[in-house]
Amino acid sequence: QSLLTQPPSASGTPGQRVTISCSGSGSNIGSNTVSWYQQLPGTAPKLLIYSNNQRPSGVPDRFSGSKSGTSASLAISGLQSEDEADYYCAAWDDSLNGPVFGGGTKLTVL
Amino acid sequence: QVQLQESGPGLVKPSETLSLTCTMSGGSVSSGSYYWSWIRQPPGKGLEWIGYIYYSGSTNYNPSLKSRVTISVDTSKNQFSLKLSSVTAADTAVYHCARERKVTMIRGVSNWFDPWGQGTLVTVSS
């Protein structure tokens, strides 16, 4: 059972805006920042967002992150077929004294 | 550009020790700005942090695995390694190494993993 809760699936049509939620607690998201990762089929996870809403260079501005209280969200605007992947949130957990991941959300582009 | 590559046996027998090495190119494991992590992903499942090591040798392990895990670093070879003892079928997973940036601020910890190694599948079976 992951300490961070994500919906198992999400979907959208090309051009649409979709959001993926990540719910935690005071010991993780409530106290620390959130990062997001994209995992395309058969590949390693790739950093999309760090420190709640910062994009590494090379990540399109179609991807954005936000955090409020003990929850965070990843938004993808102008959805493209190549965005079909698994998405994971992560945050440091003070009780574990280490990072925890969400269970992942499989995004399907219809 | 920093790249990480895992290597090691793809098949380990139950009760034996899993050993993997991560080789870094394009950078140095001696950098004081990063931690060097292992993360695993059972087939069809999510990600689980195993632990990390700092270049000085200090470590931090997931409490659920702590009694079986050892992570070490070899700065001369620009590598860090994972040993997981007494493995069972539940340890079957793709094992990734990753560079972790962790910043401790007054308002909390900001950490993230970038880049990741491509991962190596380790199957525990007799």
PDB file of C-alpha atoms in Angstrom:
ATOM      1  CA  GLN A   1       0.000   0.000   0.000  1.00  0.00           C
ATOM      2  CA  SER A   2       1.621   3.262  -1.161  1.00  0.00           C
ATOM      3  CA  LEU A   3       1.727   6.200   1.242  1.00  0.00           C
ATOM      4  CA  LEU A   4       0.835   8.459  -1.677  1.00  0.00           C
ATOM      5  CA  THR A   5      -2.475   7.730  -3.416  1.00  0.00           C
ATOM      6  CA  GLN A   6      -2.971   8.180  -7.141  1.00  0.00           C
ATOM      7  CA  PRO A   7      -5.870   7.129  -9.351  1.00  0.00           C
ATOM      8  CA  PRO A   8      -4.870   3.945 -11.198  1.00  0.00           C
ATOM      9  CA  SER A   9      -5.952   5.330 -14.547  1.00  0.00           C
ATOM     10  CA  ALA A  10      -6.748   8.518 -16.426  1.00  0.00           C
ATOM     11  CA  SER A  11      -7.606   9.271 -20.015  1.00  0.00           C
ATOM     12  CA  GLY A  12      -8.110  12.078 -22.466  1.00  0.00           C
ATOM     13  CA  THR A  13      -8.319  12.901 -26.129  1.00  0.00           C
ATOM     14  CA  PRO A  14      -5.627  14.697 -28.141  1.00  0.00           C
ATOM     15  CA  GLY A  15      -5.529  18.402 -27.355  1.00  0.00           C
ATOM     16  CA  GLN A  16      -7.410  17.978 -24.098  1.00  0.00           C
ATOM     17  CA  ARG A  17      -6.151  18.949 -20.626  1.00  0.00           C
ATOM     18  CA  VAL A  18      -5.916  16.205 -18.033  1.00  0.00           C
ATOM     19  CA  THR A  19      -4.940  16.265 -14.387  1.00  0.00           C
ATOM     20  CA  ILE A  20      -3.569  13.498 -12.199  1.00  0.00           C
ATOM     21  CA  SER A  21      -3.930  13.776  -8.436  1.00  0.00           C
ATOM     22  CA  CYS A  22      -1.632  12.608  -5.669  1.00  0.00           C
ATOM     23  CA  SER A  23      -2.887  12.498  -2.093  1.00  0.00           C
ATOM     24  CA  GLY A  24      -0.652  12.141   0.934  1.00  0.00           C
ATOM     25  CA  SER A  25      -0.445  13.210   4.558  1.00  0.00           C
ATOM     26  CA  GLY A  26       1.173  15.732   6.814  1.00  0.00           C
ATOM     27  CA  SER A  27       4.368  13.701   7.076  1.00  0.00           C
ATOM     28  CA  ASN A  28       5.027  13.745   3.339  1.00  0.00           C
ATOM     29  CA  ILE A  29       3.249  16.122   0.936  1.00  0.00           C
ATOM     30  CA  GLY A  30       2.066  18.323   3.791  1.00  0.00           C
ATOM     31  CA  SER A  31       5.637  18.987   4.905  1.00  0.00           C
ATOM     32  CA  ASN A  32       7.809  18.482   1.845  1.00  0.00           C
ATOM     33  CA  THR A  33       7.824  19.077  -1.884  1.00  0.00           C
ATOM     34  CA  VAL A  34       6.504  16.813  -4.614  1.00  0.00           C
ATOM     35  CA  SER A  35       8.161  15.490  -7.756  1.00  0.00           C
ATOM     36  CA  TRP A  36       6.569  13.793 -10.766  1.00  0.00           C
ATOM     37  CA  TYR A  37       7.932  11.163 -13.154  1.00  0.00           C
ATOM     38  CA  GLN A  38       6.856   9.887 -16.562  1.00  0.00           C
ATOM     39  CA  GLN A  39       7.554   6.273 -17.457  1.00  0.00           C
ATOM     40  CA  LEU A  40       7.034   5.359 -21.081  1.00  0.00           C
ATOM     41  CA  PRO A  41       6.535   1.640 -21.787  1.00  0.00           C
ATOM     42  CA  GLY A  42       9.742  -0.315 -21.321  1.00  0.00           C
ATOM     43  CA  THR A  43      11.807   2.687 -20.262  1.00  0.00           C
ATOM     44  CA  ALA A  44      13.175   4.221 -17.070  1.00  0.00           C
ATOM     45  CA  PRO A  45      11.200   6.913 -15.250  1.00  0.00           C
ATOM     46  CA  LYS A  46      11.969  10.468 -16.351  1.00  0.00           C
ATOM     47  CA  LEU A  47      11.782  13.520 -14.106  1.00  0.00           C
ATOM     48  CA  LEU A  48       8.955  15.843 -15.173  1.00  0.00           C
ATOM     49  CA  ILE A  49       8.435  18.151 -12.204  1.00  0.00           C
ATOM     50  CA  TYR A  50      10.455  18.832  -9.043  1.00  0.00           C
ATOM     51  CA  SER A  51       9.899  21.071  -6.042  1.00  0.00           C
ATOM     52  CA  ASN A  52       6.123  21.007  -6.673  1.00  0.00           C
ATOM     53  CA  ASN A  53       6.114  23.061  -9.860  1.00  0.00           C
ATOM     54  CA  GLN A  54       9.596  23.317 -11.376  1.00  0.00           C
ATOM     55  CA  ARG A  55      10.308  21.844 -14.806  1.00  0.00           C
ATOM     56  CA  PRO A  56      13.784  20.548 -15.698  1.00  0.00           C
ATOM     57  CA  SER A  57      15.165  21.911 -18.932  1.00  0.00           C
ATOM     58  CA  GLY A  58      13.785  20.026 -21.889  1.00  0.00           C
ATOM     59  CA  VAL A  59      10.386  19.256 -20.334  1.00  0.00           C
ATOM     60  CA  PRO A  60       7.633  20.970 -22.352  1.00  0.00           C
ATOM     61  CA  ASP A  61       5.613  23.663 -20.599  1.00  0.00           C
ATOM     62  CA  ARG A  62       2.519  21.571 -21.338  1.00  0.00           C
ATOM     63  CA  PHE A  63       3.403  19.804 -18.086  1.00  0.00           C
ATOM     64  CA  SER A  64       2.762  21.684 -14.847  1.00  0.00           C
ATOM     65  CA  GLY A  65       2.584  20.792 -11.181  1.00  0.00           C
ATOM     66  CA  SER A  66       0.867  22.223  -8.154  1.00  0.00           C
ATOM     67  CA  LYS A  67       0.471  21.456  -4.474  1.00  0.00           C
ATOM     68  CA  SER A  68      -2.088  22.392  -1.866  1.00  0.00           C
ATOM     69  CA  GLY A  69      -2.024  21.083   1.675  1.00  0.00           C
ATOM     70  CA  THR A  70      -1.511  17.318   1.589  1.00  0.00           C
ATOM     71  CA  SER A  71      -2.361  16.896  -2.108  1.00  0.00           C
ATOM     72  CA  ALA A  72      -0.612  17.596  -5.381  1.00  0.00           C
ATOM     73  CA  SER A  73      -1.587  17.541  -9.035  1.00  0.00           C
ATOM     74  CA  LEU A  74       0.099  17.102 -12.378  1.00  0.00           C
ATOM     75  CA  ALA A  75      -1.600  18.816 -15.301  1.00  0.00           C
ATOM     76  CA  ILE A  76      -0.944  18.005 -18.936  1.00  0.00           C
ATOM     77  CA  SER A  77      -2.368  20.420 -21.477  1.00  0.00           C
ATOM     78  CA  GLY A  78      -2.561  19.927 -25.226  1.00  0.00           C
ATOM     79  CA  LEU A  79      -2.518  16.165 -24.732  1.00  0.00           C
ATOM     80  CA  GLN A  80      -0.500  14.251 -27.326  1.00  0.00           C
ATOM     81  CA  SER A  81      -0.377  10.560 -28.197  1.00  0.00           C
ATOM     82  CA  GLU A  82       3.228  10.369 -26.972  1.00  0.00           C
ATOM     83  CA  ASP A  83       2.053  11.368 -23.491  1.00  0.00           C
ATOM     84  CA  GLU A  84       0.572   7.895 -23.062  1.00  0.00           C
ATOM     85  CA  ALA A  85       2.604   6.554 -20.140  1.00  0.00           C
ATOM     86  CA  ASP A  86       2.608   5.808 -16.432  1.00  0.00           C
ATOM     87  CA  TYR A  87       2.972   8.803 -14.120  1.00  0.00           C
ATOM     88  CA  TYR A  88       4.284   8.680 -10.564  1.00  0.00           C
ATOM     89  CA  CYS A  89       4.359  11.261  -7.791  1.00  0.00           C
ATOM     90  CA  ALA A  90       6.922  11.198  -4.998  1.00  0.00           C
ATOM     91  CA  ALA A  91       7.741  13.096  -1.828  1.00  0.00           C
ATOM     92  CA  TRP A  92      10.015  12.827   1.178  1.00  0.00           C
ATOM     93  CA  ASP A  93       8.304  11.250   4.176  1.00  0.00           C
ATOM     94  CA  ASP A  94       9.420  12.473   7.605  1.00  0.00           C
ATOM     95  CA  SER A  95       8.183   9.335   9.395  1.00  0.00           C
ATOM     96  CA  LEU A  96       9.972   6.974   7.003  1.00  0.00           C
ATOM     97  CA  ASN A  97      12.951   9.349   6.768  1.00  0.00           C
ATOM     98  CA  GLY A  98      13.037   8.595   3.071  1.00  0.00           C
ATOM     99  CA  PRO A  99      11.163   9.162  -0.173  1.00  0.00           C
ATOM    100  CA  VAL A 100       7.837   7.530  -0.966  1.00  0.00           C
ATOM    101  CA  PHE A 101       6.126   7.067  -4.316  1.00  0.00           C
ATOM    102  CA  GLY A 102       2.536   6.978  -5.414  1.00  0.00           C
ATOM    103  CA  GLY A 103       1.190   3.779  -6.931  1.00  0.00           C
ATOM    104  CA  GLY A 104       1.227   5.297 -10.406  1.00  0.00           C
ATOM    105  CA  THR A 105      -1.423   6.437 -12.875  1.00  0.00           C
ATOM    106  CA  LYS A 106      -1.691   4.938 -16.338  1.00  0.00           C
ATOM    107  CA  LEU A 107      -2.624   7.683 -18.797  1.00  0.00           C
ATOM    108  CA  THR A 108      -4.377   6.609 -21.983  1.00  0.00           C
ATOM    109  CA  VAL A 109      -4.730   8.959 -24.933  1.00  0.00           C
ATOM    110  CA  LEU A 110      -7.949   7.975 -26.675  1.00  0.00           C
TER     111      LEU A 110
ATOM    112  CA  GLN B   1      25.451  14.424 -19.614  1.00  0.00           C
ATOM    113  CA  VAL B   2      25.234  12.104 -16.637  1.00  0.00           C
ATOM    114  CA  GLN B   3      24.318   8.527 -17.428  1.00  0.00           C
ATOM    115  CA  LEU B   4      23.812   5.572 -15.096  1.00  0.00           C
ATOM    116  CA  GLN B   5      23.978   1.905 -16.023  1.00  0.00           C
ATOM    117  CA  GLU B   6      23.079  -1.061 -13.830  1.00  0.00           C
ATOM    118  CA  SER B   7      24.832  -4.417 -14.135  1.00  0.00           C
ATOM    119  CA  GLY B   8      24.628  -7.746 -12.386  1.00  0.00           C
ATOM    120  CA  PRO B   9      23.070 -11.219 -12.512  1.00  0.00           C
ATOM    121  CA  GLY B  10      19.537 -11.435 -13.838  1.00  0.00           C
ATOM    122  CA  LEU B  11      18.752 -14.598 -11.880  1.00  0.00           C
ATOM    123  CA  VAL B  12      19.292 -15.188  -8.169  1.00  0.00           C
ATOM    124  CA  LYS B  13      18.311 -18.236  -6.139  1.00  0.00           C
ATOM    125  CA  PRO B  14      16.054 -17.911  -3.094  1.00  0.00           C
ATOM    126  CA  SER B  15      17.925 -17.245   0.173  1.00  0.00           C
ATOM    127  CA  GLU B  16      20.992 -15.989  -1.721  1.00  0.00           C
ATOM    128  CA  THR B  17      22.292 -12.431  -2.060  1.00  0.00           C
ATOM    129  CA  LEU B  18      21.372 -10.132  -4.930  1.00  0.00           C
ATOM    130  CA  SER B  19      24.311  -7.965  -6.042  1.00  0.00           C
ATOM    131  CA  LEU B  20      24.094  -5.089  -8.501  1.00  0.00           C
ATOM    132  CA  THR B  21      26.454  -2.316  -9.547  1.00  0.00           C
ATOM    133  CA  CYS B  22      25.647   1.087 -11.005  1.00  0.00           C
ATOM    134  CA  THR B  23      28.315   2.734 -13.150  1.00  0.00           C
ATOM    135  CA  MET B  24      28.182   6.455 -13.695  1.00  0.00           C
ATOM    136  CA  SER B  25      29.488   8.316 -16.732  1.00  0.00           C
ATOM    137  CA  GLY B  26      29.551  12.025 -17.459  1.00  0.00           C
ATOM    138  CA  GLY B  27      29.942  12.946 -13.818  1.00  0.00           C
ATOM    139  CA  SER B  28      31.401  11.877 -10.473  1.00  0.00           C
ATOM    140  CA  VAL B  29      29.903   9.947  -7.571  1.00  0.00           C
ATOM    141  CA  SER B  30      32.205  12.062  -5.409  1.00  0.00           C
ATOM    142  CA  SER B  31      30.013  15.107  -5.990  1.00  0.00           C
ATOM    143  CA  GLY B  32      28.810  16.388  -2.647  1.00  0.00           C
ATOM    144  CA  SER B  33      25.565  17.678  -4.147  1.00  0.00           C
ATOM    145  CA  TYR B  34      23.914  14.335  -4.683  1.00  0.00           C
ATOM    146  CA  TYR B  35      22.924  11.052  -3.139  1.00  0.00           C
ATOM    147  CA  TRP B  36      23.127   7.761  -5.024  1.00  0.00           C
ATOM    148  CA  SER B  37      19.962   5.718  -4.816  1.00  0.00           C
ATOM    149  CA  TRP B  38      18.483   2.341  -5.603  1.00  0.00           C
ATOM    150  CA  ILE B  39      14.801   2.009  -6.474  1.00  0.00           C
ATOM    151  CA  ARG B  40      12.955  -1.132  -7.517  1.00  0.00           C
ATOM    152  CA  GLN B  41       9.785  -1.901  -9.434  1.00  0.00           C
ATOM    153  CA  PRO B  42       8.143  -5.346  -9.190  1.00  0.00           C
ATOM    154  CA  PRO B  43       6.610  -6.467 -12.504  1.00  0.00           C
ATOM    155  CA  GLY B  44       3.420  -4.528 -13.179  1.00  0.00           C
ATOM    156  CA  LYS B  45       3.694  -2.622  -9.916  1.00  0.00           C
ATOM    157  CA  GLY B  46       4.855   0.747  -8.610  1.00  0.00           C
ATOM    158  CA  LEU B  47       8.175   2.120  -7.431  1.00  0.00           C
ATOM    159  CA  GLU B  48       9.808   1.383  -4.077  1.00  0.00           C
ATOM    160  CA  TRP B  49      12.809   3.284  -2.717  1.00  0.00           C
ATOM    161  CA  ILE B  50      15.466   0.917  -1.369  1.00  0.00           C
ATOM    162  CA  GLY B  51      18.038   3.346  -0.036  1.00  0.00           C
ATOM    163  CA  TYR B  52      20.834   5.761  -0.835  1.00  0.00           C
ATOM    164  CA  ILE B  53      24.480   6.447  -0.154  1.00  0.00           C
ATOM    165  CA  TYR B  54      26.424   9.690   0.004  1.00  0.00           C
ATOM    166  CA  TYR B  55      29.951   9.873  -1.414  1.00  0.00           C
ATOM    167  CA  SER B  56      31.302   9.935   2.151  1.00  0.00           C
ATOM    168  CA  GLY B  57      29.788   6.504   2.738  1.00  0.00           C
ATOM    169  CA  SER B  58      26.851   7.500   4.912  1.00  0.00           C
ATOM    170  CA  THR B  59      23.707   5.560   4.079  1.00  0.00           C
ATOM    171  CA  ASN B  60      19.941   5.662   4.556  1.00  0.00           C
ATOM    172  CA  TYR B  61      17.767   2.609   3.968  1.00  0.00           C
ATOM    173  CA  ASN B  62      14.060   1.906   3.675  1.00  0.00           C
ATOM    174  CA  PRO B  63      13.101   0.503   7.107  1.00  0.00           C
ATOM    175  CA  SER B  64      11.200  -2.359   5.463  1.00  0.00           C
ATOM    176  CA  LEU B  65      14.433  -3.600   3.835  1.00  0.00           C
ATOM    177  CA  LYS B  66      17.068  -2.251   6.215  1.00  0.00           C
ATOM    178  CA  SER B  67      17.990  -5.588   7.791  1.00  0.00           C
ATOM    179  CA  ARG B  68      18.872  -7.063   4.373  1.00  0.00           C
ATOM    180  CA  VAL B  69      20.323  -4.115   2.428  1.00  0.00           C
ATOM    181  CA  THR B  70      23.853  -2.829   2.024  1.00  0.00           C
ATOM    182  CA  ILE B  71      24.724   0.016  -0.345  1.00  0.00           C
ATOM    183  CA  SER B  72      28.365   0.901  -0.925  1.00  0.00           C
ATOM    184  CA  VAL B  73      30.291   3.346  -3.110  1.00  0.00           C
ATOM    185  CA  ASP B  74      33.601   3.005  -4.948  1.00  0.00           C
ATOM    186  CA  THR B  75      34.738   6.494  -5.913  1.00  0.00           C
ATOM    187  CA  SER B  76      37.821   5.157  -7.732  1.00  0.00           C
ATOM    188  CA  LYS B  77      35.594   3.268 -10.165  1.00  0.00           C
ATOM    189  CA  ASN B  78      32.790   5.872 -10.173  1.00  0.00           C
ATOM    190  CA  GLN B  79      30.373   3.152  -9.096  1.00  0.00           C
ATOM    191  CA  PHE B  80      27.945   2.368  -6.314  1.00  0.00           C
ATOM    192  CA  SER B  81      26.529  -1.028  -5.464  1.00  0.00           C
ATOM    193  CA  LEU B  82      23.553  -2.780  -3.910  1.00  0.00           C
ATOM    194  CA  LYS B  83      23.484  -6.012  -1.952  1.00  0.00           C
ATOM    195  CA  LEU B  84      20.192  -7.521  -0.838  1.00  0.00           C
ATOM    196  CA  SER B  85      20.471 -10.677   1.226  1.00  0.00           C
ATOM    197  CA  SER B  86      18.116 -13.593   1.856  1.00  0.00           C
ATOM    198  CA  VAL B  87      16.073 -12.879  -1.237  1.00  0.00           C
ATOM    199  CA  THR B  88      12.665 -14.399  -1.948  1.00  0.00           C
ATOM    200  CA  ALA B  89      10.338 -14.308  -4.934  1.00  0.00           C
ATOM    201  CA  ALA B  90       8.940 -11.048  -3.570  1.00  0.00           C
ATOM    202  CA  ASP B  91      12.267  -9.414  -4.410  1.00  0.00           C
ATOM    203  CA  THR B  92      11.787 -10.088  -8.124  1.00  0.00           C
ATOM    204  CA  ALA B  93      11.785  -6.645  -9.717  1.00  0.00           C
ATOM    205  CA  VAL B  94      13.429  -4.237 -12.115  1.00  0.00           C
ATOM    206  CA  TYR B  95      16.145  -2.518 -10.105  1.00  0.00           C
ATOM    207  CA  HIS B  96      17.020   1.075 -11.029  1.00  0.00           C
ATOM    208  CA  CYS B  97      19.864   3.208  -9.833  1.00  0.00           C
ATOM    209  CA  ALA B  98      19.317   6.954  -9.769  1.00  0.00           C
ATOM    210  CA  ARG B  99      20.951  10.188  -8.755  1.00  0.00           C
ATOM    211  CA  GLU B 100      19.031  11.902  -5.975  1.00  0.00           C
ATOM    212  CA  ARG B 101      19.155  15.569  -5.210  1.00  0.00           C
ATOM    213  CA  LYS B 102      18.003  16.363  -1.682  1.00  0.00           C
ATOM    214  CA  VAL B 103      17.738  19.855  -0.277  1.00  0.00           C
ATOM    215  CA  THR B 104      16.754  20.334   3.342  1.00  0.00           C
ATOM    216  CA  MET B 105      15.097  23.687   3.915  1.00  0.00           C
ATOM    217  CA  ILE B 106      13.419  25.340   6.875  1.00  0.00           C
ATOM    218  CA  ARG B 107      10.060  24.562   5.308  1.00  0.00           C
ATOM    219  CA  GLY B 108      10.884  20.911   4.571  1.00  0.00           C
ATOM    220  CA  VAL B 109      12.758  18.567   2.263  1.00  0.00           C
ATOM    221  CA  SER B 110      12.832  18.938  -1.484  1.00  0.00           C
ATOM    222  CA  ASN B 111      14.156  15.849  -3.253  1.00  0.00           C
ATOM    223  CA  TRP B 112      14.006  14.355  -6.710  1.00  0.00           C
ATOM    224  CA  PHE B 113      15.600  11.629  -8.846  1.00  0.00           C
ATOM    225  CA  ASP B 114      17.353  12.529 -12.082  1.00  0.00           C
ATOM    226  CA  PRO B 115      18.649  10.762 -14.069  1.00  0.00           C
ATOM    227  CA  TRP B 116      17.688   7.111 -13.705  1.00  0.00           C
ATOM    228  CA  GLY B 117      19.435   4.059 -15.055  1.00  0.00           C
ATOM    229  CA  GLN B 118      17.452   2.013 -17.577  1.00  0.00           C
ATOM    230  CA  GLY B 119      16.963  -0.694 -14.962  1.00  0.00           C
ATOM    231  CA  THR B 120      17.820  -4.375 -14.805  1.00  0.00           C
ATOM    232  CA  LEU B 121      15.380  -7.207 -14.173  1.00  0.00           C
ATOM    233  CA  VAL B 122      16.359  -9.515 -11.349  1.00  0.00           C
ATOM    234  CA  THR B 123      14.342 -12.705 -11.010  1.00  0.00           C
ATOM    235  CA  VAL B 124      14.487 -14.743  -7.823  1.00  0.00           C
ATOM    236  CA  SER B 125      13.910 -18.377  -8.672  1.00  0.00           C
ATOM    237  CA  SER B 126      15.488 -21.763  -8.118  1.00  0.00           C
TER     238      SER B 126
END
